[in-house]
Amino acid sequence: MVKIINGKEISNSLIEKFKKNVDNLKSEYNICPALAVIIVGDNPASKVYVNNKKKVCEKIGIKSYEFTLPTNTTESELLKLIYGLNRREDINGILVQLPLPSHINEKKIIENINPIKDVDAFNEINIGKIMTGNFNFLPCTPAGIVYLLKESNIKIEGKHCVIIGRSNIVGKPLAMLMLHNDATVTICHSKTKNLKEICKTADILIAAIGKPAFISCDVIKPGAVVVDVGINRDINGHICGDVDFEKVKDIASFITPVPGGVGPMTIAMLMKNTITATLLQKNI
Ligand code: NDP
C-alpha cells in the first residue's frame, strides 16, 4: 500500500526543533536570528509566500523584517536596500521574493546579496559550493525534498532518480544533492526525447515542471517513489501538483501530496538556513 509522505507533519517537527535552537541562542548568547524579506510589486502569490514565511519566523522566534516596495522601484533603489542590509549586523538572512518586475535584472540582484546572508542559496557562490559538496546553505526546496526522503527511510543510494525540470532553483541543485547522496541521476526537460520511457525506469521520480497532472500512472514504475514539487491551480482554481495524485497513488510506494508535501519543507529549510547564517556570522 502507498505511503503518503506528510510534509506538513515533518516540517512541524523541524519547526519545533528550530524553536528550541533559537531559544538556546537567545538565552546562551543573547542573539536573535533575523531574516529580511524583500517583496517588490503586488504579485498575490508572492504575498502569500511572504506571509507564510513571516508566520513561521514568528513561531520559531526568528525576527522578520518585511520590505514592501512598489512595482516601479528601480534596480538601483533595490540594490541600495540590499547593500544596506548586507552591512547591517542585526540582519542575518536576506531573501528577495521572486519573480521581480521585468525591468529589474533578477540575476544582478541575487548576485549582490552577501553570500553568507543568501539564505535562498541562489547566489552563484552558494550554487558553486553545492557542486563541490562544500556548502553552507542548500536551496530550500531541494534540501526539503532530500530531508523528506530520508525522514521516510527511503534509501537513495544506488537508486535511479529521474528529475523532470532543470531550473536553477529546483531541478539542477536537486540533481546535485541526489548525486551527493549516491543516486544515479537523470535530468529531463522540455526537449527530452522518450520522457515516458525514462520516467518508467525511475526508482525515485521527482516532478518540478509546473503543469497540473502532467505525470500520470502510465509513466510510473510500480513501487516507485514519487515526489511532486509542482504548485499549480487546477481548472477549479484549487492548488494541485504536477502529478495526478489519485491515479499515481495506486502504483507508487511513496508519494508526496500537494498541498502538504514539499511546500512546507521549503519554508522549514529557509528557517534552517537563517539559523545557520546566524551561527556563521557570529562564529558560533
Ligand atoms: P521552471 O518553469 O523554472 O522550470 C520548469 C521545468 O519544467 C523546465 O526545466 C522545463 O523544461 C520543464 N518542462 C516544462 N514542460 C515540460 C515538458 N512538457 N516535459 C518535460 N519537461 C518540461 O519552474 P520551477 O523549477 O521554478 O518550478 C517548477 C514547479 O515547482 C512550479 O510549479 C513551481 O510553482 C513549483 N515550485 C514549488 C516549490 C515548493 O516549495 N513546493 C518551490 C519552487 C517551485 P525547459 O528547461 O526545457 O524549459
Coordinates of C-alpha atoms and ligand atoms in Angstrom, one line a residue:
M1 CA 0.0 0.0 0.0
V2 CA 1.2 3.5 -0.8
K3 CA 2.6 5.7 1.9
I4 CA 1.7 9.3 1.7
I5 CA 4.6 11.4 2.9
N6 CA 3.3 14.1 5.2
G7 CA 5.4 17.1 4.6
K8 CA 3.3 19.3 6.9
E9 CA 3.9 16.9 9.9
I10 CA 7.7 16.5 9.2
S11 CA 8.1 20.3 8.8
N12 CA 6.2 20.9 12.0
S13 CA 8.6 18.7 14.0
L14 CA 11.5 20.5 12.4
I15 CA 10.0 23.9 13.4
E16 CA 9.7 22.7 17.0
K17 CA 13.4 21.7 16.9
F18 CA 14.4 25.1 15.4
K19 CA 12.4 26.9 18.0
K20 CA 14.5 25.2 20.7
N21 CA 17.7 26.1 18.8
V22 CA 16.6 29.8 18.7
D23 CA 15.6 29.8 22.4
N24 CA 19.0 28.5 23.1
L25 CA 20.7 31.1 21.0
K26 CA 18.8 33.8 22.8
S27 CA 19.4 32.5 26.3
E28 CA 23.0 31.5 25.9
Y29 CA 24.4 34.2 23.5
N30 CA 21.7 36.9 23.6
I31 CA 21.4 36.5 19.8
C32 CA 18.2 36.5 17.9
P33 CA 18.4 35.4 14.2
A34 CA 16.8 37.9 11.8
L35 CA 15.5 37.5 8.3
A36 CA 14.8 40.4 5.9
V37 CA 12.3 39.6 3.2
I38 CA 12.0 42.0 0.2
I39 CA 8.9 42.0 -1.9
V40 CA 8.6 44.2 -5.0
G41 CA 5.2 44.8 -6.6
D42 CA 1.9 43.2 -5.8
N43 CA 2.0 39.6 -7.1
P44 CA -0.7 37.9 -5.0
A45 CA 1.2 34.5 -4.9
S46 CA 4.3 36.2 -3.7
K47 CA 2.4 38.0 -0.9
V48 CA 1.0 34.6 0.3
Y49 CA 4.5 33.1 0.3
V50 CA 6.0 36.1 2.2
N51 CA 3.2 35.9 4.7
N52 CA 3.7 32.2 5.3
K53 CA 7.4 32.8 5.8
K54 CA 6.6 35.5 8.3
K55 CA 4.2 33.3 10.3
V56 CA 6.8 30.5 10.6
C57 CA 9.5 33.0 11.7
E58 CA 7.2 34.1 14.5
K59 CA 6.6 30.5 15.6
I60 CA 10.3 29.9 15.8
G61 CA 11.2 33.2 17.3
I62 CA 13.2 34.5 14.3
K63 CA 12.8 38.2 13.9
S64 CA 11.4 39.0 10.4
Y65 CA 11.7 42.3 8.6
E66 CA 9.5 42.8 5.6
F67 CA 10.4 45.4 3.0
T68 CA 7.5 46.0 0.6
L69 CA 8.4 48.1 -2.4
P70 CA 6.2 49.4 -5.2
T71 CA 6.3 47.9 -8.6
N72 CA 8.1 50.9 -10.1
T73 CA 11.1 50.5 -7.7
T74 CA 14.3 50.9 -9.8
E75 CA 17.0 48.3 -9.9
S76 CA 19.4 50.8 -8.2
E77 CA 16.9 51.5 -5.4
L78 CA 16.6 47.8 -4.8
L79 CA 20.4 47.3 -4.9
K80 CA 20.8 50.2 -2.4
L81 CA 18.4 48.5 0.0
I82 CA 20.4 45.2 -0.4
Y83 CA 23.8 46.9 0.2
G84 CA 22.3 48.4 3.4
L85 CA 21.0 45.0 4.6
N86 CA 24.4 43.4 3.7
R87 CA 26.1 45.8 6.1
R88 CA 23.5 45.5 9.0
E89 CA 24.8 43.3 11.8
D90 CA 21.3 42.7 13.1
I91 CA 20.2 41.1 9.8
N92 CA 21.4 37.5 9.2
G93 CA 19.4 36.4 6.2
I94 CA 18.2 38.3 3.1
L95 CA 15.6 36.9 0.8
V96 CA 14.3 38.7 -2.3
Q97 CA 10.9 37.2 -3.3
L98 CA 10.9 36.2 -6.9
P99 CA 9.7 36.9 -9.5
L100 CA 10.8 40.6 -9.7
P101 CA 9.1 43.0 -12.1
S102 CA 10.6 42.6 -15.6
H103 CA 12.6 45.9 -15.5
I104 CA 14.8 44.5 -12.7
N105 CA 17.6 42.1 -13.5
E106 CA 17.0 39.2 -11.1
K107 CA 20.4 37.7 -11.5
K108 CA 22.1 41.0 -10.7
I109 CA 20.0 41.4 -7.6
I110 CA 20.8 37.9 -6.3
E111 CA 24.5 38.2 -7.1
N112 CA 24.6 41.3 -4.9
I113 CA 23.3 39.6 -1.8
N114 CA 26.2 38.8 0.6
P115 CA 26.7 35.0 0.1
I116 CA 26.8 34.5 3.9
K117 CA 23.3 36.1 4.1
D118 CA 21.9 34.4 0.9
V119 CA 19.5 32.1 2.7
D120 CA 17.8 31.0 -0.5
A121 CA 21.2 29.8 -1.8
F122 CA 20.5 31.2 -5.3
N123 CA 23.8 33.2 -5.4
E124 CA 26.4 31.8 -7.8
I125 CA 28.9 31.4 -4.9
N126 CA 26.5 29.2 -3.0
I127 CA 25.5 27.3 -6.1
G128 CA 29.1 26.6 -6.9
K129 CA 29.7 25.3 -3.4
I130 CA 26.8 22.8 -3.9
M131 CA 28.7 21.3 -6.8
T132 CA 31.7 20.5 -4.7
G133 CA 29.7 19.4 -1.6
N134 CA 31.4 22.1 0.5
F135 CA 28.2 24.2 1.2
N136 CA 26.9 26.4 4.0
F137 CA 23.4 26.6 2.6
L138 CA 21.3 24.4 0.3
P139 CA 18.5 25.8 -1.8
C140 CA 15.4 25.3 0.3
T141 CA 13.2 23.1 -1.9
P142 CA 15.9 20.6 -2.9
A143 CA 17.1 20.4 0.7
G144 CA 13.5 19.8 1.8
I145 CA 13.0 17.0 -0.7
V146 CA 16.1 15.1 0.4
Y147 CA 15.0 15.6 4.1
L148 CA 11.6 14.2 3.3
L149 CA 13.1 11.1 1.6
K150 CA 15.5 10.4 4.5
E151 CA 12.9 11.0 7.1
S152 CA 10.6 8.5 5.3
N153 CA 13.5 5.9 5.4
I154 CA 13.7 5.9 1.6
K155 CA 17.1 4.6 0.5
I156 CA 18.6 7.0 -2.1
E157 CA 22.0 5.2 -2.6
G158 CA 22.1 3.3 -5.9
K159 CA 18.6 4.3 -6.9
H160 CA 17.8 5.7 -10.3
C161 CA 16.4 9.2 -9.7
V162 CA 14.7 10.9 -12.6
I163 CA 14.1 14.7 -12.1
I164 CA 11.8 16.4 -14.6
G165 CA 12.7 20.1 -14.6
R166 CA 16.1 21.8 -14.8
S167 CA 15.6 25.2 -13.2
N168 CA 18.3 26.8 -11.2
I169 CA 16.2 26.8 -8.0
V170 CA 14.8 23.2 -8.1
G171 CA 15.9 20.7 -10.8
K172 CA 19.7 21.4 -11.1
P173 CA 20.6 21.8 -7.4
L174 CA 18.4 18.8 -6.6
A175 CA 20.2 16.7 -9.1
M176 CA 23.5 17.6 -7.4
L177 CA 22.1 16.8 -4.0
M178 CA 20.8 13.4 -5.1
L179 CA 24.2 12.7 -6.7
H180 CA 25.9 13.6 -3.3
N181 CA 23.5 11.0 -1.8
D182 CA 24.8 8.4 -4.3
A183 CA 21.7 8.2 -6.6
T184 CA 22.2 7.7 -10.3
V185 CA 20.5 10.9 -11.7
T186 CA 18.8 11.7 -15.0
I187 CA 17.5 15.2 -15.5
C188 CA 14.7 15.7 -18.0
H189 CA 13.3 18.9 -19.6
S190 CA 11.0 20.0 -22.4
K191 CA 13.4 18.9 -25.1
T192 CA 13.9 15.4 -23.6
K193 CA 13.1 12.6 -26.0
N194 CA 11.3 9.5 -24.8
L195 CA 10.3 11.1 -21.5
K196 CA 7.8 8.4 -20.7
E197 CA 10.3 5.6 -21.2
I198 CA 12.8 7.4 -19.0
C199 CA 10.3 8.0 -16.3
K200 CA 9.3 4.3 -16.3
T201 CA 12.9 3.5 -15.3
A202 CA 12.8 5.8 -12.2
D203 CA 13.0 4.3 -8.7
I204 CA 12.5 7.9 -7.5
L205 CA 10.6 10.2 -9.8
I206 CA 10.6 14.0 -9.0
A207 CA 8.3 16.3 -10.9
A208 CA 9.2 20.0 -10.9
I209 CA 7.5 21.1 -14.1
G210 CA 4.7 23.5 -13.3
K211 CA 1.9 21.7 -15.3
P212 CA -1.1 20.2 -13.5
A213 CA -1.5 16.4 -13.6
F214 CA 1.4 16.1 -16.1
I215 CA 2.5 12.9 -14.6
S216 CA 0.0 10.0 -14.6
C217 CA 0.2 6.3 -13.7
D218 CA 1.3 5.3 -17.3
V219 CA 4.8 6.7 -16.7
I220 CA 5.4 5.2 -13.2
K221 CA 7.3 2.0 -12.5
P222 CA 5.3 0.0 -9.9
G223 CA 6.6 0.7 -6.5
A224 CA 8.4 3.9 -7.4
V225 CA 8.7 6.8 -5.0
V226 CA 7.0 9.9 -6.5
V227 CA 7.8 13.4 -5.3
D228 CA 5.6 16.3 -6.6
V229 CA 7.2 19.7 -6.4
G230 CA 4.7 21.5 -8.7
I231 CA 2.4 24.2 -7.3
N232 CA -0.4 24.9 -9.9
R233 CA -4.1 25.8 -10.0
D234 CA -6.5 23.3 -11.5
I235 CA -9.4 24.3 -13.6
N236 CA -11.5 24.9 -10.4
G237 CA -8.8 27.2 -9.0
H238 CA -7.6 24.6 -6.4
I239 CA -3.9 24.1 -5.7
C240 CA -2.6 21.0 -7.3
G241 CA 0.8 19.5 -8.2
D242 CA 2.4 18.1 -11.4
V243 CA 1.3 14.6 -10.5
D244 CA -2.2 13.1 -11.0
F245 CA -2.2 12.1 -7.3
E246 CA -5.4 9.9 -7.4
K247 CA -4.1 7.8 -10.2
V248 CA -0.4 7.6 -9.3
K249 CA -1.0 6.7 -5.6
D250 CA -2.3 3.3 -6.7
I251 CA 1.0 2.3 -8.3
A252 CA 3.7 4.2 -6.2
S253 CA 5.2 3.0 -3.0
F254 CA 5.5 6.6 -1.6
I255 CA 4.0 9.8 -2.8
T256 CA 4.0 13.5 -1.7
P257 CA 0.7 15.3 -1.8
V258 CA 0.1 18.9 -3.0
P259 CA -0.6 20.8 -0.8
G260 CA 1.1 19.4 2.3
G261 CA 4.2 17.7 0.7
V262 CA 7.2 19.6 -0.5
G263 CA 5.8 23.1 0.1
P264 CA 6.0 23.2 3.9
M265 CA 9.5 21.7 3.8
T266 CA 10.7 24.6 1.6
I267 CA 9.8 27.1 4.4
A268 CA 11.3 24.9 7.1
M269 CA 14.6 24.8 5.2
L270 CA 14.6 28.6 4.9
M271 CA 14.4 28.7 8.7
K272 CA 17.2 26.3 8.9
N273 CA 19.4 28.4 6.6
T274 CA 18.6 31.6 8.6
I275 CA 19.8 29.9 11.8
T276 CA 22.9 28.6 10.0
A277 CA 23.6 32.0 8.6
T278 CA 23.4 33.5 12.1
L279 CA 25.8 30.9 13.6
L280 CA 28.3 31.5 10.8
Q281 CA 28.1 35.3 11.1
K282 CA 28.5 35.1 14.9
N283 CA 31.3 32.4 14.7
I284 CA 29.3 30.1 16.9
Ligands
NDP1 P1 10.5 26.4 -14.2 O1 9.4 26.9 -15.0 O2 11.7 27.3 -14.0 O3 11.0 25.0 -14.8 C1 10.1 24.1 -15.3 C2 10.9 22.9 -15.9 O4 10.0 22.0 -16.4 C3 11.8 23.4 -17.0 O5 13.1 22.8 -16.9 C4 11.1 22.9 -18.3 O6 12.0 22.5 -19.3 C5 10.4 21.6 -17.7 N1 9.3 21.3 -18.5 C6 8.3 22.1 -18.9 N2 7.4 21.4 -19.7 C7 7.9 20.2 -19.9 C8 7.5 19.1 -20.6 N3 6.4 19.1 -21.4 N4 8.3 17.9 -20.5 C9 9.4 17.9 -19.7 N5 9.8 19.0 -19.0 C10 9.1 20.1 -19.1 O7 9.9 26.1 -12.8 P2 10.5 25.9 -11.3 O8 11.6 24.9 -11.3 O9 10.7 27.2 -10.7 O10 9.2 25.2 -10.6 C11 8.6 24.0 -11.1 C12 7.3 23.8 -10.3 O11 7.6 23.7 -8.9 C13 6.3 25.0 -10.4 O12 5.0 24.5 -10.4 C14 6.6 25.8 -9.1 O13 5.5 26.6 -8.7 C15 6.9 24.7 -8.2 N6 7.7 25.1 -7.1 C16 7.4 24.6 -5.9 C17 8.1 24.9 -4.7 C18 7.7 24.3 -3.5 O14 8.1 24.8 -2.4 N7 6.9 23.2 -3.4 C19 9.3 25.7 -4.8 C20 9.7 26.1 -6.2 C21 8.9 25.8 -7.2 P3 12.9 23.6 -20.1 O15 14.0 23.9 -19.2 O16 13.3 22.8 -21.3 O17 12.0 24.7 -20.4

